[in-house]
mmCIF file with all atom_site columns, C-alpha atoms in Angstrom:
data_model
loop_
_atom_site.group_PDB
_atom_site.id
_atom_site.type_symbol
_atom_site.label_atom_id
_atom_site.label_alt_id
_atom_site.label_comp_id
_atom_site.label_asym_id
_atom_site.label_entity_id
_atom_site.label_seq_id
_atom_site.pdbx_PDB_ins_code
_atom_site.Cartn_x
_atom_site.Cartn_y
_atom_site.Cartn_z
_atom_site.occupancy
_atom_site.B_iso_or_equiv
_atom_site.pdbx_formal_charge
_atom_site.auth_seq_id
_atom_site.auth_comp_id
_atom_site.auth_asym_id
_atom_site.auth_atom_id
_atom_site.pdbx_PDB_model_num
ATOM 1   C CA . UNK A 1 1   ? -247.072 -33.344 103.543 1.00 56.00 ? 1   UNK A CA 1
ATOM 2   C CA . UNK A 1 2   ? -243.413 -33.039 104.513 1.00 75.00 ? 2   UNK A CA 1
ATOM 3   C CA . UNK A 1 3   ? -243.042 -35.692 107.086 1.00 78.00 ? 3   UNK A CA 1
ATOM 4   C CA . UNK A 1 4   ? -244.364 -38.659 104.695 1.00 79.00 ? 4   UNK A CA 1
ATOM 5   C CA . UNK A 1 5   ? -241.700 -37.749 102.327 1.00 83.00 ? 5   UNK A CA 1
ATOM 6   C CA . UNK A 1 6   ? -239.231 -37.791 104.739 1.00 86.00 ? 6   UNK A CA 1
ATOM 7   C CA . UNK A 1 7   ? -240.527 -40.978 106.445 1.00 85.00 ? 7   UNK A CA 1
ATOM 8   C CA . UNK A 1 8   ? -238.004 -43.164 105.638 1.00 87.00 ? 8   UNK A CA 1
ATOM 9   C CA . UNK A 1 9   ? -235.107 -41.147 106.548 1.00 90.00 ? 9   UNK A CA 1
ATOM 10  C CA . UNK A 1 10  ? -237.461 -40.411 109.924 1.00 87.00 ? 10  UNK A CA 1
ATOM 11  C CA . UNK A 1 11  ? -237.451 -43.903 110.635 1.00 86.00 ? 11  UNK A CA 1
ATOM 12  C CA . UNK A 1 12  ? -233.658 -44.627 110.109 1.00 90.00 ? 12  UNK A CA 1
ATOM 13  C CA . UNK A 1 13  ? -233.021 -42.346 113.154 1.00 88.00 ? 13  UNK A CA 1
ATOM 14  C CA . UNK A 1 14  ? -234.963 -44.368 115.518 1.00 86.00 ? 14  UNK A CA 1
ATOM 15  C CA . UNK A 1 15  ? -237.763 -41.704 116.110 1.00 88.00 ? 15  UNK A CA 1
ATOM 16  C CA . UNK A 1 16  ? -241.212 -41.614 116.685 1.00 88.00 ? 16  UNK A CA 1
ATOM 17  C CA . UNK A 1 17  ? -243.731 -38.341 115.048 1.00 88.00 ? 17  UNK A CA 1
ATOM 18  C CA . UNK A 1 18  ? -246.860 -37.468 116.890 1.00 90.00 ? 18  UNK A CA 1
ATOM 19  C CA . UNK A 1 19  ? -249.468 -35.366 115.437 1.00 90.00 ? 19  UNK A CA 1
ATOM 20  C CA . UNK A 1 20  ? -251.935 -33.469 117.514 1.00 93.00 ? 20  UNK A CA 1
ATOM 21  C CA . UNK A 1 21  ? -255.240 -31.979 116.461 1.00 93.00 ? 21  UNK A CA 1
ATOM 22  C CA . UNK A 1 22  ? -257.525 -29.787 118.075 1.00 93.00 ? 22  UNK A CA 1
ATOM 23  C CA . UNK A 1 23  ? -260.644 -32.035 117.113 1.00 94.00 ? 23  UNK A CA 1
ATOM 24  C CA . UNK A 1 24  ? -262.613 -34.863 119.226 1.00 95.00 ? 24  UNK A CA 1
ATOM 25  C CA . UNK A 1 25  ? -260.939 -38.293 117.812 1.00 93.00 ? 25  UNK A CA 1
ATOM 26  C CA . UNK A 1 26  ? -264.255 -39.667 116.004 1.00 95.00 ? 26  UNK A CA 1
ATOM 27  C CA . UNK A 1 27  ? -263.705 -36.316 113.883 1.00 94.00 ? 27  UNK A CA 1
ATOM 28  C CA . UNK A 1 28  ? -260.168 -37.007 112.753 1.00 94.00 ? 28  UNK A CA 1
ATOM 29  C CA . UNK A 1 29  ? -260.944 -40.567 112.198 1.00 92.00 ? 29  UNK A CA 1
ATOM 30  C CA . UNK A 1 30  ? -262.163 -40.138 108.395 1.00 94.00 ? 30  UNK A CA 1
ATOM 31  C CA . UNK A 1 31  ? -258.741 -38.162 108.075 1.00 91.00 ? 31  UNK A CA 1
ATOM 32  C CA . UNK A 1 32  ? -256.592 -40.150 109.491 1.00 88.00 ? 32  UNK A CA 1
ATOM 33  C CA . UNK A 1 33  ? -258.173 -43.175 106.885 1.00 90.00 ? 33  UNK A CA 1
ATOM 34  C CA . UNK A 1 34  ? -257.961 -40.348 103.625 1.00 93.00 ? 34  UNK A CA 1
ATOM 35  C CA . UNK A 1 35  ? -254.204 -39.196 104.522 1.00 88.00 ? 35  UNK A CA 1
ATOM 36  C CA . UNK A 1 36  ? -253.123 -42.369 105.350 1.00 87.00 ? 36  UNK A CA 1
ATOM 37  C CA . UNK A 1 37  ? -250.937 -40.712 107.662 1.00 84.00 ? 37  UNK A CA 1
ATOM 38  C CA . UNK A 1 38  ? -247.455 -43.016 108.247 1.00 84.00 ? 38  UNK A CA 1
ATOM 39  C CA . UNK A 1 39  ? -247.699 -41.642 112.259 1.00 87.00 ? 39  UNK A CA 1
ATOM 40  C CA . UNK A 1 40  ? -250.490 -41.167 114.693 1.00 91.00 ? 40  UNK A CA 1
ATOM 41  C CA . UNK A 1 41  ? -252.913 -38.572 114.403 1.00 92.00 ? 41  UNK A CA 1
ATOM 42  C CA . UNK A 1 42  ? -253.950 -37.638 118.096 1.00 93.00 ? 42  UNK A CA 1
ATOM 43  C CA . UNK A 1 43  ? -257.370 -35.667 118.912 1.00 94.00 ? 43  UNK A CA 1
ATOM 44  C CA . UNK A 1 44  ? -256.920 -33.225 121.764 1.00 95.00 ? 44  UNK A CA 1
ATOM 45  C CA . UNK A 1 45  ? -260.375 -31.466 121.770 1.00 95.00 ? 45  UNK A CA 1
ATOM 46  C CA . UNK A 1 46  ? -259.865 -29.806 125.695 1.00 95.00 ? 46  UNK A CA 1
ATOM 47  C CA . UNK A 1 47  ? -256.333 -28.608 123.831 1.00 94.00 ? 47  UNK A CA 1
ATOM 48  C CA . UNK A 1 48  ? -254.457 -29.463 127.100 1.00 95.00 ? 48  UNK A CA 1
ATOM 49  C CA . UNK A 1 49  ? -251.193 -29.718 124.577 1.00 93.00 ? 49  UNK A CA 1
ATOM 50  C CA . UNK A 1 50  ? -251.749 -27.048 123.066 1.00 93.00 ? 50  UNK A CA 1
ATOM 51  C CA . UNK A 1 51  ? -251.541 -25.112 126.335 1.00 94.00 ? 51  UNK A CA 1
ATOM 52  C CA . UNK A 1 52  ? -248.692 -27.222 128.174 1.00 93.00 ? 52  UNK A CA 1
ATOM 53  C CA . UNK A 1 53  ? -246.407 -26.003 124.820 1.00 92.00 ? 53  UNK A CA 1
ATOM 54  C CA . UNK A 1 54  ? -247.912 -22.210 124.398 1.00 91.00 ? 54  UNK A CA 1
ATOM 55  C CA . UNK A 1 55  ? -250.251 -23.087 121.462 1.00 91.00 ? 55  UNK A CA 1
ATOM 56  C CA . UNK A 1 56  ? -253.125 -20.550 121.851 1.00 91.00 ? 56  UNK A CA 1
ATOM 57  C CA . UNK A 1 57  ? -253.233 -16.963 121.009 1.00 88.00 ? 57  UNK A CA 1
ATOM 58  C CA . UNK A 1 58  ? -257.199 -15.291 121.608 1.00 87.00 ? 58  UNK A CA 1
ATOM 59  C CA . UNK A 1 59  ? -258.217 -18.488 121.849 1.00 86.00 ? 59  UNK A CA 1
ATOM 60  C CA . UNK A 1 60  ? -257.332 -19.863 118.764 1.00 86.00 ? 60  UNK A CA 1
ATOM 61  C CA . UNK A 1 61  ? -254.956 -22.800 118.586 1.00 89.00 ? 61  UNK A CA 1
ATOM 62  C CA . UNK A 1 62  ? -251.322 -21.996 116.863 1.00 89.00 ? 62  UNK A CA 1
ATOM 63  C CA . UNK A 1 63  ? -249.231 -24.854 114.711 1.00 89.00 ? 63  UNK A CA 1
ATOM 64  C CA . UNK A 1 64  ? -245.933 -26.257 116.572 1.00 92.00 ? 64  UNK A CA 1
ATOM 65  C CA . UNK A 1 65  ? -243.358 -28.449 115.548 1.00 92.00 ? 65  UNK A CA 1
ATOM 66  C CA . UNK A 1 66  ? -241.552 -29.952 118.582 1.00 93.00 ? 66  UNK A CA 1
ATOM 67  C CA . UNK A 1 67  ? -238.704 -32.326 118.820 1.00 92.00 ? 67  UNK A CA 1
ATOM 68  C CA . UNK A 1 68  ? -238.397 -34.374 122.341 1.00 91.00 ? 68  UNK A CA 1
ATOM 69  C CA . UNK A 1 69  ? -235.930 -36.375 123.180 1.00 86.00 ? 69  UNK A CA 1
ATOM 70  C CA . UNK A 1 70  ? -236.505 -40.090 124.811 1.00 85.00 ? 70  UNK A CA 1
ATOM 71  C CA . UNK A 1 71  ? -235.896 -38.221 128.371 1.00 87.00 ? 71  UNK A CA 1
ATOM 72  C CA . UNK A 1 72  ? -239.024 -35.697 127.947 1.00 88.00 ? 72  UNK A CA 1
ATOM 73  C CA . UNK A 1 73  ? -236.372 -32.606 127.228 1.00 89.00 ? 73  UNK A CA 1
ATOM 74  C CA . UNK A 1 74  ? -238.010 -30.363 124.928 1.00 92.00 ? 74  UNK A CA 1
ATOM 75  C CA . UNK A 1 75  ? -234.622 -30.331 121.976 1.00 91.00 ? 75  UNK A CA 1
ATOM 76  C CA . UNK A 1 76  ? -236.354 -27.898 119.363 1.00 93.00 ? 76  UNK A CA 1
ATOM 77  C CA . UNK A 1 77  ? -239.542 -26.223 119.584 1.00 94.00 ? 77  UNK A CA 1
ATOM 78  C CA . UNK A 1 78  ? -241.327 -23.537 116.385 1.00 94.00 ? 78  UNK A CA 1
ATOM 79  C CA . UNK A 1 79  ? -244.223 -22.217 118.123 1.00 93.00 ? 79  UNK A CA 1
ATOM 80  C CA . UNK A 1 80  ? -246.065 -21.001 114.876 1.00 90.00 ? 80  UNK A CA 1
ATOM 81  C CA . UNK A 1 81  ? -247.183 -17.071 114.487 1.00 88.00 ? 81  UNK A CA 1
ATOM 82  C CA . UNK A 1 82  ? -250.001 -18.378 112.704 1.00 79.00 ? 82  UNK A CA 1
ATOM 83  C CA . UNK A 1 83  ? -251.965 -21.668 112.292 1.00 70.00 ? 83  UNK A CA 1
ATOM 84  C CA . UNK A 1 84  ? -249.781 -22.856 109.368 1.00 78.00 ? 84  UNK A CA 1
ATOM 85  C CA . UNK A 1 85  ? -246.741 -21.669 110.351 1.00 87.00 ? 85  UNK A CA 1
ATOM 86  C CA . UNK A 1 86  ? -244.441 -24.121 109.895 1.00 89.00 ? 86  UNK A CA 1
ATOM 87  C CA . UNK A 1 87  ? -240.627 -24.778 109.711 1.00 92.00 ? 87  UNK A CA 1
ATOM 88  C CA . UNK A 1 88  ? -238.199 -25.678 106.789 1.00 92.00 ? 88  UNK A CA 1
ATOM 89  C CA . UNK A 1 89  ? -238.132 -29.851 107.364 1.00 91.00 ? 89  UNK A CA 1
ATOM 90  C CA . UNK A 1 90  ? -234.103 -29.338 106.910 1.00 92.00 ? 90  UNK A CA 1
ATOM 91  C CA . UNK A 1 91  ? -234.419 -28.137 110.240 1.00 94.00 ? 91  UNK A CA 1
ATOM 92  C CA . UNK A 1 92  ? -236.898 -30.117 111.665 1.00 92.00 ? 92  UNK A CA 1
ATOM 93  C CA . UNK A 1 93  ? -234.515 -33.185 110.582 1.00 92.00 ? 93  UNK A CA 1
ATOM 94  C CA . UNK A 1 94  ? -231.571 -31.853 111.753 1.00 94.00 ? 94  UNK A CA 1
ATOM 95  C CA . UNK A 1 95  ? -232.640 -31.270 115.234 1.00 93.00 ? 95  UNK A CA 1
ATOM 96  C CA . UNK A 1 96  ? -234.043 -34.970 115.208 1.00 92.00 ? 96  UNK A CA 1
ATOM 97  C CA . UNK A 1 97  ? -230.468 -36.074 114.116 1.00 92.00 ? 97  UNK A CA 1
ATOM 98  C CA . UNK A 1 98  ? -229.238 -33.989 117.328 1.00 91.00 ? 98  UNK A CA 1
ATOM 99  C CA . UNK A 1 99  ? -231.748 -35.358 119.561 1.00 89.00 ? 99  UNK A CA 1
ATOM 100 C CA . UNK A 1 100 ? -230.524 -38.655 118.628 1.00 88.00 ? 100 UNK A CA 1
ATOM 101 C CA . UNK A 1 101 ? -226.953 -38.251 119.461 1.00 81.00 ? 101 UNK A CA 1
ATOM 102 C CA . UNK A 1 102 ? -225.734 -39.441 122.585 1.00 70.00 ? 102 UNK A CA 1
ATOM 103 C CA . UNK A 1 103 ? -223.477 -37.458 124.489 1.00 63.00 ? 103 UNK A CA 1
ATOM 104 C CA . UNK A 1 104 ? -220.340 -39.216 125.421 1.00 56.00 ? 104 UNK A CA 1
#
């Protein structure tokens, strides 16, 4: 997994990763132990995110990778063609490092 090898650089910038799944939270629980995922897993089984951020296609629930800055402004957003579409984590960290600068 990407993000756990770019944990520590994730955490130098002050930021907090989010992961949502489509599944009821007893169901990811097991996961969440295996993985021993460095950020919260979050089960969203009536997929409310997944339709506030244009997740479903024929109702089937699309990957997205999403940065947000600490005001709720959407920064970056890869709304996948497919579930594992995913983006390059170059660019996924660069647009944290953006979200993180303050404009003077």
């Amino acid at each position: 997994m990407q993000l756990r090898q770019k944990q520590e650089d994730i955490l130098s910038l002050n930021v907090s990763v989010l992961a949502v799944a489509s599944d009821k939270p007893e169901v990811l629980a097991p996961l969440v132990k295996a993985l021993k995922l460095p950020f919260p897993l979050i089960g969203d089984p009536l997929q409310s995110a997944f339709r506030n951020y244009d997740l479903i296609e024929r109702n089937n629930t699309l990957g997205g990778d999403f940065v947000i800055d600490d005001e709720g402004i959407v920064r970056y957003a890869h709304r996948g063609v497919t579930p594992d579409d995913r983006p390059p984590m170059a660019e996924i960290m660069d647009a944290l490092t953006k979200a993180t600068v303050k404009e003077e």
